[in-house]
mmCIF file of C-alpha atoms and ligand atoms in Angstrom:
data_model
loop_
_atom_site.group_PDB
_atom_site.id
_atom_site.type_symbol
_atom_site.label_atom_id
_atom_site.label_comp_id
_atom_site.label_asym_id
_atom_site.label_seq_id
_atom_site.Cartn_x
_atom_site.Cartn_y
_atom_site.Cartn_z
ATOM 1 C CA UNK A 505 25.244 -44.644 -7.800
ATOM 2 C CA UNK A 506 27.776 -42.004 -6.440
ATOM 3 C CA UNK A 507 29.822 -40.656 -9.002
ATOM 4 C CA UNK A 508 33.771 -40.827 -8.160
ATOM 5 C CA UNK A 509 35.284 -37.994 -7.446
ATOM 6 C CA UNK A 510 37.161 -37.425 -10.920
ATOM 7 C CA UNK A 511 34.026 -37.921 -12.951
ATOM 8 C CA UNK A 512 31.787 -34.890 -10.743
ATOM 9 C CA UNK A 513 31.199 -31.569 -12.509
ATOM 10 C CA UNK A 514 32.158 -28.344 -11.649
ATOM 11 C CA UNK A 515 29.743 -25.070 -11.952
ATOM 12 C CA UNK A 516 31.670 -21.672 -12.323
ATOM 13 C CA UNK A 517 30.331 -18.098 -12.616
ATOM 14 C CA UNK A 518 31.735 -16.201 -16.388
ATOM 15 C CA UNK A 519 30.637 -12.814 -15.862
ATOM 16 C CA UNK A 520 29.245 -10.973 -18.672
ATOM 17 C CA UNK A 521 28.099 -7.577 -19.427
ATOM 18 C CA UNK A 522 27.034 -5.412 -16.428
ATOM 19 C CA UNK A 523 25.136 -8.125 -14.504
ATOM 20 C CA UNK A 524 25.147 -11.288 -16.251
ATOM 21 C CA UNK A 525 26.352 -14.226 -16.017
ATOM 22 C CA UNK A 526 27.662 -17.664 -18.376
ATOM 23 C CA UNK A 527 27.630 -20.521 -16.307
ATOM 24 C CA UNK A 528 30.794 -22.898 -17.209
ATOM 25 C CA UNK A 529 30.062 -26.615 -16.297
ATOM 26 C CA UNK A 530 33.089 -28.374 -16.044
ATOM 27 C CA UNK A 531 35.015 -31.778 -15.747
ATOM 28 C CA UNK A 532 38.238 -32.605 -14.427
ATOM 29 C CA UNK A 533 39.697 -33.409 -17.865
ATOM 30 C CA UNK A 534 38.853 -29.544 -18.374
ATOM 31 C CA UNK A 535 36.074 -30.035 -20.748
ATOM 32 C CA UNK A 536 33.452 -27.167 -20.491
ATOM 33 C CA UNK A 537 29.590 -26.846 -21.186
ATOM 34 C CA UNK A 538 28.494 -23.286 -21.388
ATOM 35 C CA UNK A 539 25.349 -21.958 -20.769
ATOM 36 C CA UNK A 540 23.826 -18.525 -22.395
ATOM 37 C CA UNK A 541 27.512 -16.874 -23.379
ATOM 38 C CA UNK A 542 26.001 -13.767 -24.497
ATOM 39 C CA UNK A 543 29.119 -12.649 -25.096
ATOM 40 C CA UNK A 544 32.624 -14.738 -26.389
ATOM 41 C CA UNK A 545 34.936 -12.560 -24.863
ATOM 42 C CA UNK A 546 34.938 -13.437 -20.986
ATOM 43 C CA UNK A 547 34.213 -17.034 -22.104
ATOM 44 C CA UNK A 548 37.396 -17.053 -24.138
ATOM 45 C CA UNK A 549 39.308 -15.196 -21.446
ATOM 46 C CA UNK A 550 37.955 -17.772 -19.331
ATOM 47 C CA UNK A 551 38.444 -20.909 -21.170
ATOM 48 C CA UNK A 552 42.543 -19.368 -21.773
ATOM 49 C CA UNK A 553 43.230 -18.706 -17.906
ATOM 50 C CA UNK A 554 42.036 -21.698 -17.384
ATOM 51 C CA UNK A 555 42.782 -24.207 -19.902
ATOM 52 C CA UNK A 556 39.661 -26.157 -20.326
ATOM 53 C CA UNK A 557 38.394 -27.046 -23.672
ATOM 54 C CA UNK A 558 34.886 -25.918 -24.975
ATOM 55 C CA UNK A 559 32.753 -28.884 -25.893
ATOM 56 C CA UNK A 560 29.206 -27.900 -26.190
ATOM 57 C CA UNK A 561 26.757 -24.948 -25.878
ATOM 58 C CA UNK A 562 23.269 -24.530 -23.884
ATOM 59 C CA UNK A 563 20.681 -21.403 -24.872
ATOM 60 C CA UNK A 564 17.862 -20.849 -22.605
ATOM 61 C CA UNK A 565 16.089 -18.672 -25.219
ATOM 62 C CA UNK A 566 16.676 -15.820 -28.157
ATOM 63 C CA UNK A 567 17.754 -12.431 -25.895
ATOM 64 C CA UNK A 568 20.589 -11.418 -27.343
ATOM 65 C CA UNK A 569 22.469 -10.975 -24.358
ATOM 66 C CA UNK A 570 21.750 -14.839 -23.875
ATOM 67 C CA UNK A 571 23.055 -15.844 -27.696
ATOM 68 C CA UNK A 572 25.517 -13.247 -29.098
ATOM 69 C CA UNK A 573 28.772 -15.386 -28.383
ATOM 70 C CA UNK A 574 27.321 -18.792 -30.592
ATOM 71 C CA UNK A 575 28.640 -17.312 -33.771
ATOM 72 C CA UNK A 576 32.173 -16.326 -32.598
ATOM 73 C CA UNK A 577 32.548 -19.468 -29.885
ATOM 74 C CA UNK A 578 31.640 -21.894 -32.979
ATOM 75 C CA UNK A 579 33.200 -20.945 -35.459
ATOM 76 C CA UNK A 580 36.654 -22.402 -35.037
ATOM 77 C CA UNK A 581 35.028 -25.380 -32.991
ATOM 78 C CA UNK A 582 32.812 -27.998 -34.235
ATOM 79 C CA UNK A 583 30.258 -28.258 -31.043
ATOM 80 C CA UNK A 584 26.578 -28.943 -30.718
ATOM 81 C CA UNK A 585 25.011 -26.478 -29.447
ATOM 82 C CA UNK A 586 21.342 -27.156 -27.724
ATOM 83 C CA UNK A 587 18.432 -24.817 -27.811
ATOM 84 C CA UNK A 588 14.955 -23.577 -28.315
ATOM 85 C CA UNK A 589 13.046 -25.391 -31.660
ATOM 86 C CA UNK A 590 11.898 -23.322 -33.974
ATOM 87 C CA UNK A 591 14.880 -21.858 -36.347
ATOM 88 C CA UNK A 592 14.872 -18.685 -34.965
ATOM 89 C CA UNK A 593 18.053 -18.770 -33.051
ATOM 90 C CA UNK A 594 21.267 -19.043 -35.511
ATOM 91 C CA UNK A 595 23.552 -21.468 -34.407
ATOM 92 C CA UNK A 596 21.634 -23.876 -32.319
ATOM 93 C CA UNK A 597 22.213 -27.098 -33.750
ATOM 94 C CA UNK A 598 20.588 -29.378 -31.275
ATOM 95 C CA UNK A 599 17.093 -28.177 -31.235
ATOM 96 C CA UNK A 600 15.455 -29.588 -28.040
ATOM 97 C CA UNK A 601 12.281 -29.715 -25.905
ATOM 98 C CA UNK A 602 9.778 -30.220 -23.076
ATOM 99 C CA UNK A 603 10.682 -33.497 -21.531
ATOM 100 C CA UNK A 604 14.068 -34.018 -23.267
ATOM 101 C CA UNK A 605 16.696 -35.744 -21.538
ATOM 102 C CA UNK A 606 20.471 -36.165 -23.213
ATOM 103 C CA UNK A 607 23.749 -36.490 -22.295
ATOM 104 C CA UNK A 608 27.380 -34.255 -21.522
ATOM 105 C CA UNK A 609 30.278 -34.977 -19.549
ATOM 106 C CA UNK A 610 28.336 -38.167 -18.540
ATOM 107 C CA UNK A 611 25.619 -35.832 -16.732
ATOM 108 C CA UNK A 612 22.139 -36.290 -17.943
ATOM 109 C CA UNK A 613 20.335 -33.158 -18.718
ATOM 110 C CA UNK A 614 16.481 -32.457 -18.751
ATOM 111 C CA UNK A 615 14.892 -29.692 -20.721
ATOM 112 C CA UNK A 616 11.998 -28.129 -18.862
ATOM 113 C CA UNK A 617 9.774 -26.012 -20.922
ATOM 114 C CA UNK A 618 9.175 -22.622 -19.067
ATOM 115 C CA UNK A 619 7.640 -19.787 -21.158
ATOM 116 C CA UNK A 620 6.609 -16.468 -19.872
ATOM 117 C CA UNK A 621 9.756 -14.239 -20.281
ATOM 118 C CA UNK A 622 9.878 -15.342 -24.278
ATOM 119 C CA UNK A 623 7.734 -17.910 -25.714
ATOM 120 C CA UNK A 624 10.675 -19.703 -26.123
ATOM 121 C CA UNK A 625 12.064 -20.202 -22.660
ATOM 122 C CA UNK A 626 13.867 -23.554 -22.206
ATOM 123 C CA UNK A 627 15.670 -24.396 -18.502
ATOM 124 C CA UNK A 628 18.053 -27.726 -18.008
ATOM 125 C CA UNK A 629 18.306 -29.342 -15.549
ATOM 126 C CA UNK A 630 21.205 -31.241 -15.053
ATOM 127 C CA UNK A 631 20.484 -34.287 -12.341
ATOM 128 C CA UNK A 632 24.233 -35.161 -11.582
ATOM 129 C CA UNK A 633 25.847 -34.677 -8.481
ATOM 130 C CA UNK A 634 28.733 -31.962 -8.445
ATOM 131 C CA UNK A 635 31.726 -30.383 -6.498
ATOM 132 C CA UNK A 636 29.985 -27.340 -5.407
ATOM 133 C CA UNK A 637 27.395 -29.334 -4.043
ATOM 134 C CA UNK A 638 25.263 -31.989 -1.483
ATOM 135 C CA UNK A 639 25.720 -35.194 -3.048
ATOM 136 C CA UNK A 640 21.992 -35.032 -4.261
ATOM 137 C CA UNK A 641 21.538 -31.843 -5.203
ATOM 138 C CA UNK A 642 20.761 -31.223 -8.977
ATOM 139 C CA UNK A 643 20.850 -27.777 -10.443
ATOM 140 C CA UNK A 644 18.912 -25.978 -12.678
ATOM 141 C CA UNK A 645 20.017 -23.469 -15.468
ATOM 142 C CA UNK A 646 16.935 -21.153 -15.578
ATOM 143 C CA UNK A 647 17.858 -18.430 -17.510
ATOM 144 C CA UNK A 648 15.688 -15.485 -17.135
ATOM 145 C CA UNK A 649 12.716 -17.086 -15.504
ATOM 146 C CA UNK A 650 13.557 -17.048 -11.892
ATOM 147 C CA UNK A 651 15.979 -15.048 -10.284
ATOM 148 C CA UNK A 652 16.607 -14.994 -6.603
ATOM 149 C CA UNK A 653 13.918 -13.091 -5.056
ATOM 150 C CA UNK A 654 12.370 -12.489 -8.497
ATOM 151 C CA UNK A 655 11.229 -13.435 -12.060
ATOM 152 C CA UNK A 656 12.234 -12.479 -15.374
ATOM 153 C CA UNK A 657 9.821 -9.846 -16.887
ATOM 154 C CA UNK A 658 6.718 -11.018 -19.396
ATOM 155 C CA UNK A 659 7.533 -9.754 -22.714
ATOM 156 C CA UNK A 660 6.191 -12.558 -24.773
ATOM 157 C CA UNK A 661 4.239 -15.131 -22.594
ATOM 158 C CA UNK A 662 0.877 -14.606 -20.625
ATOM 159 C CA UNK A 663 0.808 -14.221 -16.664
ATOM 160 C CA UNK A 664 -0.925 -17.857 -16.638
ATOM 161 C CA UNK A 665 2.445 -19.079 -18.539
ATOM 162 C CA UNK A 666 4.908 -17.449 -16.632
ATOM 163 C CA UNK A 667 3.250 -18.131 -13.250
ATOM 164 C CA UNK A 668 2.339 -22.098 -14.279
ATOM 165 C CA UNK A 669 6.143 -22.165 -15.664
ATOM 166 C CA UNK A 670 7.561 -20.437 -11.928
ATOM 167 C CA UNK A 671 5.263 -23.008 -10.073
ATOM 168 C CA UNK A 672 6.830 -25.753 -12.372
ATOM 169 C CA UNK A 673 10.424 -24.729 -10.717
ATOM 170 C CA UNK A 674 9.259 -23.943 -7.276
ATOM 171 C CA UNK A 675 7.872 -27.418 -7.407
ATOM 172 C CA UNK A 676 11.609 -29.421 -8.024
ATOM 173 C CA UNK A 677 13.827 -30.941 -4.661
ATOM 174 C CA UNK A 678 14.397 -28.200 -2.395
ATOM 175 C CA UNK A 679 17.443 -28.700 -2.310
ATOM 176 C CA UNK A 680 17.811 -27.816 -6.099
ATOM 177 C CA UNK A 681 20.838 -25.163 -6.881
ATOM 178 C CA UNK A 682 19.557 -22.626 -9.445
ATOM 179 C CA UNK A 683 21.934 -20.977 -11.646
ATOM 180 C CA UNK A 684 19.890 -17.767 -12.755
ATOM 181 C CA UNK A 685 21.519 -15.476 -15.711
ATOM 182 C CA UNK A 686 21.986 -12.365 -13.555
ATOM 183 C CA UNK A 687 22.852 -10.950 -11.161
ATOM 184 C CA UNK A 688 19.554 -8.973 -9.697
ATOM 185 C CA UNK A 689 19.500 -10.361 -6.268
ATOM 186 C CA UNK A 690 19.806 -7.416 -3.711
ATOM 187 C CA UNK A 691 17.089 -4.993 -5.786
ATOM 188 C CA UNK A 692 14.735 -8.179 -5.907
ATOM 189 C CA UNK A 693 15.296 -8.720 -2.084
ATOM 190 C CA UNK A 694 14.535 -4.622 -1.889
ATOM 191 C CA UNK A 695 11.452 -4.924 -3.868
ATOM 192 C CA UNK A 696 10.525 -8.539 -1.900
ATOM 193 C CA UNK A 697 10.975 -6.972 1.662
ATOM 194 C CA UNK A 698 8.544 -3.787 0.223
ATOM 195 C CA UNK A 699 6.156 -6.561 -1.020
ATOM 196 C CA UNK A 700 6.005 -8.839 1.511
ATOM 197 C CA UNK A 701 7.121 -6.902 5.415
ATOM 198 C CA UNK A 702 6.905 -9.431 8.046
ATOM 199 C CA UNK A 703 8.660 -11.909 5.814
ATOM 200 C CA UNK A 704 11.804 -11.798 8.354
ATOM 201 C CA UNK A 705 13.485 -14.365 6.074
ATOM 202 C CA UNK A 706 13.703 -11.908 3.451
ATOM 203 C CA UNK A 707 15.680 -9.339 5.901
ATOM 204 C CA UNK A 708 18.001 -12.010 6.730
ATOM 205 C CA UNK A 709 18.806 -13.118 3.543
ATOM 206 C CA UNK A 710 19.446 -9.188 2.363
ATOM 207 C CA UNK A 711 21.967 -8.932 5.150
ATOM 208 C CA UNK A 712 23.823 -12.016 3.948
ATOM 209 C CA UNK A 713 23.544 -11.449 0.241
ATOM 210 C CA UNK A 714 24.547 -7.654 0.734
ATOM 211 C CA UNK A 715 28.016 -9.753 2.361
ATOM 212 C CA UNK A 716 28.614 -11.497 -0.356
ATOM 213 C CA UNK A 717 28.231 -8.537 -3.117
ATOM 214 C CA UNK A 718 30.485 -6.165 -1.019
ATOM 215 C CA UNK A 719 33.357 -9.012 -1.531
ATOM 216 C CA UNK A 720 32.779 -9.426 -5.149
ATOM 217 C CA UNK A 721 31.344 -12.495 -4.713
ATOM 218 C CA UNK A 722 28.046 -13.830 -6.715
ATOM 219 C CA UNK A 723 24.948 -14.437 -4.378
ATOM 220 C CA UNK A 724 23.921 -17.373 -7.034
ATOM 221 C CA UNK A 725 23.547 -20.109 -6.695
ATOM 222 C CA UNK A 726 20.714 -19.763 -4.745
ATOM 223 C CA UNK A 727 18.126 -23.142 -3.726
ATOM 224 C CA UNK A 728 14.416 -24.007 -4.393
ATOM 225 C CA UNK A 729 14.384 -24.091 -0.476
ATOM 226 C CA UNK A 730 15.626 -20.406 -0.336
ATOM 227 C CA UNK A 731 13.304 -19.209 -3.110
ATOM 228 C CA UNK A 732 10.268 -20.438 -1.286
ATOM 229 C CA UNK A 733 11.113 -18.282 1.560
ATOM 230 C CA UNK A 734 11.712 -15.215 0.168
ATOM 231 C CA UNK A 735 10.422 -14.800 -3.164
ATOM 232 C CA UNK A 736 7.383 -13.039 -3.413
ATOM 233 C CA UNK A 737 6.727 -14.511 -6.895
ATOM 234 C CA UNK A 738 6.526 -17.951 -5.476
ATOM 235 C CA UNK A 739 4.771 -16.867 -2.830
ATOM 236 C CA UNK A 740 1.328 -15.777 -3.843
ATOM 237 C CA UNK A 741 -0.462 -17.616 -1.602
ATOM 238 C CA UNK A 742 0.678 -15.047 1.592
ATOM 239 C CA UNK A 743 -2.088 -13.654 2.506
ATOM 240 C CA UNK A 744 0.728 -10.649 3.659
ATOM 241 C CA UNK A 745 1.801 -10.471 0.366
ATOM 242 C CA UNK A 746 -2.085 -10.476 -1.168
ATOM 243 C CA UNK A 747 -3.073 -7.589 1.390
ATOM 244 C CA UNK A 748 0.462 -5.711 -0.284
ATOM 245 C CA UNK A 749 -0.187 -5.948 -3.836
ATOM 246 C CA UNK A 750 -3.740 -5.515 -3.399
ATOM 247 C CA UNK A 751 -3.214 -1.898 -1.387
ATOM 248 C CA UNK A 752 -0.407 -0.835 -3.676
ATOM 249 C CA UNK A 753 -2.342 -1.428 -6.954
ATOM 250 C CA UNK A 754 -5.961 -0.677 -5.809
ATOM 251 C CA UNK A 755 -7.110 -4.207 -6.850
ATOM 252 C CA UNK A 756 -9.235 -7.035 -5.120
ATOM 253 C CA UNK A 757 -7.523 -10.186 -5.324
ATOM 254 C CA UNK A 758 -9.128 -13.289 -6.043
ATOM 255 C CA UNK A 759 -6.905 -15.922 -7.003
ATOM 256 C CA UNK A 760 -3.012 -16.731 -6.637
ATOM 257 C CA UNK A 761 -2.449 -15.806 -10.162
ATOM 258 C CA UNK A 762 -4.543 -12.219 -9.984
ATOM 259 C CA UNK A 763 -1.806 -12.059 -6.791
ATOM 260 C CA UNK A 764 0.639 -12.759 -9.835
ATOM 261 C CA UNK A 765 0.055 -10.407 -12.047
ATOM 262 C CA UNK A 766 -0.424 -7.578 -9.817
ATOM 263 C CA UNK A 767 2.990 -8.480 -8.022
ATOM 264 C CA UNK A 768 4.335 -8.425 -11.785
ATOM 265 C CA UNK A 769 2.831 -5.133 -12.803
ATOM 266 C CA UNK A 770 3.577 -3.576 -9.556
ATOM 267 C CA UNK A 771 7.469 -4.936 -9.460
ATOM 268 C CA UNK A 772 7.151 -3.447 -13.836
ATOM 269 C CA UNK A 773 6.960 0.125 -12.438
ATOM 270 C CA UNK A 774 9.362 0.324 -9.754
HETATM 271 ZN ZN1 LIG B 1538 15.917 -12.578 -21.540
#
């Protein structure tokens, strides 16, 4: 059923920190669903310029830069705030998991499980059409898992995890928007075009990303479609990329995932 237009969502960019970024989903009544504020004061900033009205709170996992606004965003507002089971993040209310479906602003959501980065690593996927895009398209909040032209780095989760949990995403409607939680895309595409060389995609999407940072503007959201093209991290399978990481870290290759965690290690040191 096509939404009408009053009822779609909007999906705006808070920046935070030195590269990352809150994702504000929004109604046309101005009520707001943020994702990872790691920090309240842009979100505040944002929600007073703006005068929309906070209702509820998605966490993608513990990092601090993901969580440190809960305390100070809640604690004049009585909102549920969804995360990661397990007690360890204060102020999650809503504990959720793998599989999980509920609903805000009259979107549904999904929770994807997606470990690797933490053990913890939760991405939503909200199914609803909105303004910013085709009228199928859904868009996933992946936190730190992928970014474009990369992943997050493993500091909890095992290469199988993290690689299983990235094939898991690369597997969703191409036309899926992802809304990653920073703002890493030109030294991914750097590292991609060093990984992967006759990948011409990945030169052309450098050039147009490079456009779009030299105005200010965010190169996110990015698409499964676009991913698959130029992200050497869902592309283990090229046998250009193999021959790569395999020079580069003195290693036979045997298996997409050995392609994985050599592309990891080798991306770890640059
Ligand atoms: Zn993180």
């Amino acid at each position: 059923m096509m939404n009408s237009p009053d009822t779609r969502l909007t999906i705006r960019p808070i920046p935070a920190f030195k590269d990352n970024y809150t994702w504000a989903i929004g109604n046309a009544r101005g009520d707001t669903v943020l994702v990872d504020p790691g920090d309240a004061a842009p979100v505040e900033a944002f929600l007073a310029k703006t005068g929309r009205t906070l209702r509820a709170i998605l966490i993608t996992h513990h990092h601090a830069d993901h969580t440190g606004g809960i305390n100070q965003l809640c604690k004049n507002r009585d909102i549920p705030v969804f995360g990661p089971a397990g007690g360890h993040i204060k102020g999650v209310t809503n504990s959720v998991n793998d599989g999980d479906v509920f609903t805000l602003l009259g979107a549904h959501i999904k929770v994807m499980a997606v470990p690797g980065h933490t053990l913890d690593h939760l991405a939503y996927l909200l199914q609803e059409q909105t303004m910013d895009s085709d009228p199928s398209a859904p868009a996933l909040f992946c936190g730190d898992t992928l970014f474009a032209g990369g992943c997050g780095r493993l500091f909890e989760g095992s290469p199988e995890m993290m690689y299983t949990s990235l094939l898991r995403i690369g597997a969703l409607p191409e036309q899926t928007r992802i809304y990653c939680a920073h703002e890493y895309t030109l030294s991914n595409l750097g590292f991609a075009a060093k990984a992967e060389p006759d990948n011409e995609a990945i030169e052309l999407r450098r050039v147009l990303e490079s456009h779009k940072r030299e105005q200010a503007l965010p190169t996110l959201p990015s698409t499964i479609f676009e991913e698959l093209r130029t992200n050497p991290f869902l592309r283990c399978h090229s046998v250009c990329l193999k021959e790569q990481v395999s020079i580069q870290m003195a290693q036979e290759l045997h298996s997409d995932l050995e392609t994985f965690v050599y592309l990891r290690r080798w991306k770890d040191q640059v």
